[in-house]
Amino acid sequence: MKRVRLIIAYDGTNYCGWQVQINGITVEEVLNKALKDLLNEEIAVIGASRTDSGVHAMGNVAVFDTETRIPAEKISFALNQRLPNDIRIQKSDEVPLDWHPRYRDSTKTYEYKILNRRFPDPLQRFYTHFMYMPLDEQKMKEAAEYIVGEHDFASFCSAGSQVESTVRTVYSLSVNKRDDVISIRITGNGFLYNMVRIIVGTLIKVGLGVYPPEHVKEIIEAKDRYVAGPKAPACGLTLVGIEYSE
Amino acid sequence: MKRVRLIIAYDGTNYCGWQVQINGITVEEVLNKALKDLLNEEIAVIGASRTDSGVHAMGNVAVFDTETRIPAEKISFALNQRLPNDIRIQKSDEVPLDWHPRYRDSTKTYEYKILNRRFPDPLQRFYTHFMYMPLDEQKMKEAAEYIVGEHDFASFCSAGSQVESTVRTVYSLSVNKRDDVISIRITGNGFLYNMVRIIVGTLIKVGLGVYPPEHVKEIIEAKDRYVAGPKAPACGLTLVGIEYSE
């Protein structure tokens, strides 16, 4: 038996997120089905990040165990033949049998894109959050500085998650505008439930002038979800990648 | 009566091109229908560029005549409420009754995007042409220089178009690589049927090393469609915009 690791990119538009559930089709179940067809074994992948409904990924990570003789590196090509074109394996390799994508130190990077212009752009509608009201990205940059570092992010965690601690470390949080697109890129050692989308929703309030940048400091200190901004829509969010300290 | 001009962006993925036809739904007919519903008049728009099936647009231009009292500038907002989200009006204004989007001097700019990497990216699948084989963009740049200028582009024109002359002027043709995406941007005073996609198909042959860059000179001189490269797929092509010498 061997353990195979997959780097997976997907367009989350038509999926109810990563994790298998009853409400609709998920990336995890489509992968399990394609792997079963390919390997003639019951396969249950273990994913690193359980992305929400509508969230995209360029580099989510998953592992599975198999008896197949197919070399791990070749599985990516064979699997892509059996996957819908909104899911594509970027890489496959073999890892030790005890290698687990969640129970080890990792750094995750997410990117959130806001299309800030007068009219929507049909060519970007699936991968950006459209906003008509002008955002002040300089103020958003200022606000972002308060979020970087180790903090108790309880104010940025949706109800319904059971975690021992709400303390996380954000290594970097950049806000950059290019043409009409504001890109918010955040890297950290882990994120709470909806944390990235709530941080973005809060930065949007700052960009609109509703909160002054320094108010973000108070929001963190409050440790209360209700003082932070709303959760930004899923379509603008992409899991860029996960780095493991091997 | 007044003549209203529309600047139109659309995702061509689900349309059989611009022009009304029997095979399937087109951007032109969807616009006519939405305008009829909005203005309670029979409307027949006149488009500047009859983009092919699957080709996208950021700035196609169309005009129509109407008796409506709605100010021309407001029509964009009202019309977007009635259009599917893969078509969005970017601007509407009033023009003289004799202003015709095709029968006047204009400069058109198209962009073609090639995703050149090992595996497809689901997030770019609708708007780029994926190629696994590595392309040499330096050679493509060299080849592009032969195309710039006034030439008889008969070698780059698909059969089935009735035009008096196949002479056109290409003002600029740039090839740039950013990350995994090669963007080919071409500006000219007009393009023959499939001309941009055949130029791109020819540049791809150069990028693959099938043709040396200087062979493009011979292709132009041959004035024979069969010596040029194949027509590149529609999904990678976007009509960026049209400029009129007012």
Tab-separated table of N, CA and C in Angstrom, chain A residues 9-12 14 56-58 73 76-77 80 85-91 117-127 132 178 238, chain B residues 9-12 14 56-58 73 76-77 80 85-91 117-127 132 178 238:
chain	number	residue	atom	x	y	z
A	9	ALA	N	-6.594	21.826	-8.193
A	9	ALA	CA	-7.170	23.135	-8.533
A	9	ALA	C	-8.622	22.925	-8.931
A	10	TYR	N	-9.500	23.799	-8.488
A	10	TYR	CA	-10.894	23.690	-8.914
A	10	TYR	C	-11.607	25.026	-8.916
A	11	ASP	N	-12.595	25.087	-9.786
A	11	ASP	CA	-13.509	26.218	-9.857
A	11	ASP	C	-14.681	25.831	-8.951
A	12	GLY	N	-14.808	26.518	-7.822
A	12	GLY	CA	-15.813	26.139	-6.830
A	12	GLY	C	-17.238	26.552	-7.169
A	14	ASN	N	-19.624	25.631	-9.056
A	14	ASN	CA	-20.709	24.646	-9.116
A	14	ASN	C	-20.652	23.563	-8.041
A	56	HIS	N	-12.920	28.859	-4.541
A	56	HIS	CA	-12.058	28.226	-5.537
A	56	HIS	C	-10.726	27.793	-4.929
A	57	ALA	N	-9.982	26.986	-5.680
A	57	ALA	CA	-8.656	26.580	-5.225
A	57	ALA	C	-7.699	26.444	-6.398
A	58	MET	N	-6.467	26.903	-6.189
A	58	MET	CA	-5.399	26.653	-7.150
A	58	MET	C	-4.504	25.543	-6.627
A	73	GLU	N	3.270	9.529	-9.541
A	73	GLU	CA	3.425	10.706	-10.408
A	73	GLU	C	2.507	10.656	-11.625
A	76	SER	N	-1.857	11.815	-11.642
A	76	SER	CA	-2.407	13.129	-12.005
A	76	SER	C	-2.974	13.106	-13.425
A	77	PHE	N	-2.189	12.593	-14.374
A	77	PHE	CA	-2.632	12.584	-15.773
A	77	PHE	C	-3.853	11.691	-15.965
A	80	ASN	N	-7.016	13.237	-14.330
A	80	ASN	CA	-7.579	14.390	-15.041
A	80	ASN	C	-8.473	13.965	-16.198
A	85	ASN	N	-14.099	19.290	-16.172
A	85	ASN	CA	-13.035	20.257	-16.465
A	85	ASN	C	-12.974	21.428	-15.477
A	86	ASP	N	-13.816	21.398	-14.447
A	86	ASP	CA	-13.664	22.434	-13.403
A	86	ASP	C	-12.843	21.917	-12.209
A	87	ILE	N	-12.297	20.719	-12.357
A	87	ILE	CA	-11.352	20.190	-11.361
A	87	ILE	C	-10.149	19.629	-12.123
A	88	ARG	N	-8.953	20.071	-11.757
A	88	ARG	CA	-7.752	19.557	-12.416
A	88	ARG	C	-6.639	19.325	-11.398
A	89	ILE	N	-6.106	18.088	-11.399
A	89	ILE	CA	-4.970	17.754	-10.548
A	89	ILE	C	-3.734	18.428	-11.128
A	90	GLN	N	-2.989	19.148	-10.285
A	90	GLN	CA	-1.787	19.854	-10.739
A	90	GLN	C	-0.532	19.015	-10.531
A	91	LYS	N	-0.612	18.094	-9.582
A	91	LYS	CA	0.561	17.267	-9.279
A	91	LYS	C	0.134	16.088	-8.427
A	117	ARG	N	-15.502	48.661	-9.956
A	117	ARG	CA	-15.696	49.517	-11.137
A	117	ARG	C	-17.169	49.825	-11.309
A	118	ARG	N	-17.474	50.611	-12.329
A	118	ARG	CA	-18.841	51.109	-12.505
A	118	ARG	C	-19.813	49.994	-12.893
A	119	PHE	N	-19.353	49.108	-13.811
A	119	PHE	CA	-20.229	48.035	-14.286
A	119	PHE	C	-19.546	46.675	-14.125
A	120	PRO	N	-20.325	45.624	-13.922
A	120	PRO	CA	-19.746	44.284	-13.818
A	120	PRO	C	-19.038	43.898	-15.122
A	121	ASP	N	-18.060	43.000	-14.999
A	121	ASP	CA	-17.354	42.466	-16.160
A	121	ASP	C	-17.735	40.993	-16.280
A	122	PRO	N	-18.493	40.624	-17.334
A	122	PRO	CA	-18.933	39.230	-17.467
A	122	PRO	C	-17.773	38.232	-17.445
A	123	LEU	N	-16.589	38.672	-17.891
A	123	LEU	CA	-15.445	37.752	-17.966
A	123	LEU	C	-14.805	37.503	-16.601
A	124	GLN	N	-15.207	38.283	-15.602
A	124	GLN	CA	-14.622	38.087	-14.269
A	124	GLN	C	-15.690	37.722	-13.238
A	125	ARG	N	-16.912	37.479	-13.686
A	125	ARG	CA	-18.020	37.348	-12.730
A	125	ARG	C	-17.907	36.146	-11.793
A	126	PHE	N	-17.239	35.094	-12.235
A	126	PHE	CA	-17.160	33.897	-11.381
A	126	PHE	C	-16.029	33.964	-10.353
A	127	TYR	N	-15.065	34.838	-10.560
A	127	TYR	CA	-13.830	34.790	-9.750
A	127	TYR	C	-13.517	36.079	-9.004
A	132	TYR	N	-19.701	48.227	-6.803
A	132	TYR	CA	-19.886	49.482	-7.522
A	132	TYR	C	-19.315	50.659	-6.743
A	178	ARG	N	-4.835	46.617	-9.131
A	178	ARG	CA	-4.291	46.577	-10.488
A	178	ARG	C	-5.476	46.718	-11.431
A	238	THR	N	-10.052	32.472	-3.358
A	238	THR	CA	-9.313	31.330	-3.904
A	238	THR	C	-8.224	30.891	-2.929
B	9	ALA	N	-19.984	44.312	-23.064
B	9	ALA	CA	-19.038	43.256	-22.676
B	9	ALA	C	-19.830	41.960	-22.553
B	10	TYR	N	-19.256	40.869	-23.027
B	10	TYR	CA	-19.923	39.574	-22.870
B	10	TYR	C	-18.952	38.416	-22.834
B	11	ASP	N	-19.392	37.385	-22.138
B	11	ASP	CA	-18.698	36.107	-22.091
B	11	ASP	C	-19.308	35.284	-23.228
B	12	GLY	N	-18.524	35.019	-24.269
B	12	GLY	CA	-19.068	34.360	-25.453
B	12	GLY	C	-19.259	32.850	-25.328
B	14	ASN	N	-21.272	30.792	-23.966
B	14	ASN	CA	-22.575	30.161	-24.198
B	14	ASN	C	-23.373	30.746	-25.364
B	56	HIS	N	-15.154	36.257	-26.899
B	56	HIS	CA	-15.597	37.179	-25.853
B	56	HIS	C	-15.419	38.636	-26.270
B	57	ALA	N	-16.028	39.533	-25.502
B	57	ALA	CA	-15.855	40.966	-25.772
B	57	ALA	C	-15.837	41.763	-24.487
B	58	MET	N	-14.953	42.738	-24.441
B	58	MET	CA	-14.958	43.707	-23.354
B	58	MET	C	-15.568	45.015	-23.836
B	73	GLU	N	-28.023	57.867	-21.489
B	73	GLU	CA	-27.028	57.486	-20.479
B	73	GLU	C	-27.603	56.523	-19.440
B	76	SER	N	-28.086	52.042	-20.021
B	76	SER	CA	-27.133	51.000	-19.609
B	76	SER	C	-27.595	50.319	-18.320
B	77	PHE	N	-27.945	51.129	-17.316
B	77	PHE	CA	-28.345	50.573	-16.013
B	77	PHE	C	-29.637	49.761	-16.141
B	80	ASN	N	-29.069	46.459	-18.110
B	80	ASN	CA	-28.331	45.425	-17.372
B	80	ASN	C	-29.234	44.642	-16.430
B	85	ASN	N	-26.336	37.466	-16.801
B	85	ASN	CA	-25.112	38.040	-16.227
B	85	ASN	C	-23.859	37.764	-17.050
B	86	ASP	N	-24.010	37.114	-18.206
B	86	ASP	CA	-22.833	36.989	-19.077
B	86	ASP	C	-22.816	38.075	-20.164
B	87	ILE	N	-23.747	39.008	-20.065
B	87	ILE	CA	-23.728	40.188	-20.947
B	87	ILE	C	-23.951	41.420	-20.071
B	88	ARG	N	-23.053	42.404	-20.168
B	88	ARG	CA	-23.206	43.629	-19.387
B	88	ARG	C	-22.855	44.857	-20.218
B	89	ILE	N	-23.798	45.798	-20.263
B	89	ILE	CA	-23.556	47.064	-20.947
B	89	ILE	C	-22.598	47.889	-20.097
B	90	GLN	N	-21.525	48.391	-20.707
B	90	GLN	CA	-20.529	49.175	-19.987
B	90	GLN	C	-20.821	50.674	-20.082
B	91	LYS	N	-21.554	51.060	-21.120
B	91	LYS	CA	-21.829	52.484	-21.318
B	91	LYS	C	-22.927	52.642	-22.361
B	117	ARG	N	1.211	25.816	-19.746
B	117	ARG	CA	1.724	25.182	-18.529
B	117	ARG	C	1.462	23.692	-18.579
B	118	ARG	N	1.905	23.001	-17.552
B	118	ARG	CA	1.843	21.537	-17.555
B	118	ARG	C	0.407	21.013	-17.470
B	119	PHE	N	-0.391	21.661	-16.596
B	119	PHE	CA	-1.768	21.207	-16.401
B	119	PHE	C	-2.743	22.362	-16.605
B	120	PRO	N	-3.967	22.063	-17.047
B	120	PRO	CA	-4.974	23.115	-17.207
B	120	PRO	C	-5.296	23.766	-15.863
B	121	ASP	N	-5.738	25.015	-15.904
B	121	ASP	CA	-6.184	25.739	-14.712
B	121	ASP	C	-7.699	25.935	-14.835
B	122	PRO	N	-8.479	25.242	-13.971
B	122	PRO	CA	-9.937	25.351	-14.079
B	122	PRO	C	-10.443	26.796	-14.022
B	123	LEU	N	-9.699	27.660	-13.317
B	123	LEU	CA	-10.147	29.052	-13.159
B	123	LEU	C	-9.917	29.889	-14.418
B	124	GLN	N	-9.163	29.335	-15.377
B	124	GLN	CA	-8.917	30.101	-16.611
B	124	GLN	C	-9.455	29.382	-17.843
B	125	ARG	N	-10.192	28.290	-17.634
B	125	ARG	CA	-10.544	27.434	-18.770
B	125	ARG	C	-11.448	28.100	-19.798
B	126	PHE	N	-12.259	29.067	-19.389
B	126	PHE	CA	-13.188	29.693	-20.342
B	126	PHE	C	-12.544	30.815	-21.151
B	127	TYR	N	-11.422	31.346	-20.678
B	127	TYR	CA	-10.896	32.589	-21.268
B	127	TYR	C	-9.476	32.482	-21.797
B	132	TYR	N	-0.138	22.487	-23.602
B	132	TYR	CA	0.831	21.757	-22.787
B	132	TYR	C	2.254	21.935	-23.333
B	178	ARG	N	3.268	36.481	-19.012
B	178	ARG	CA	3.204	36.845	-17.599
B	178	ARG	C	2.746	35.590	-16.860
B	238	THR	N	-10.611	37.676	-27.163
B	238	THR	CA	-11.501	38.724	-26.631
B	238	THR	C	-11.352	40.001	-27.455
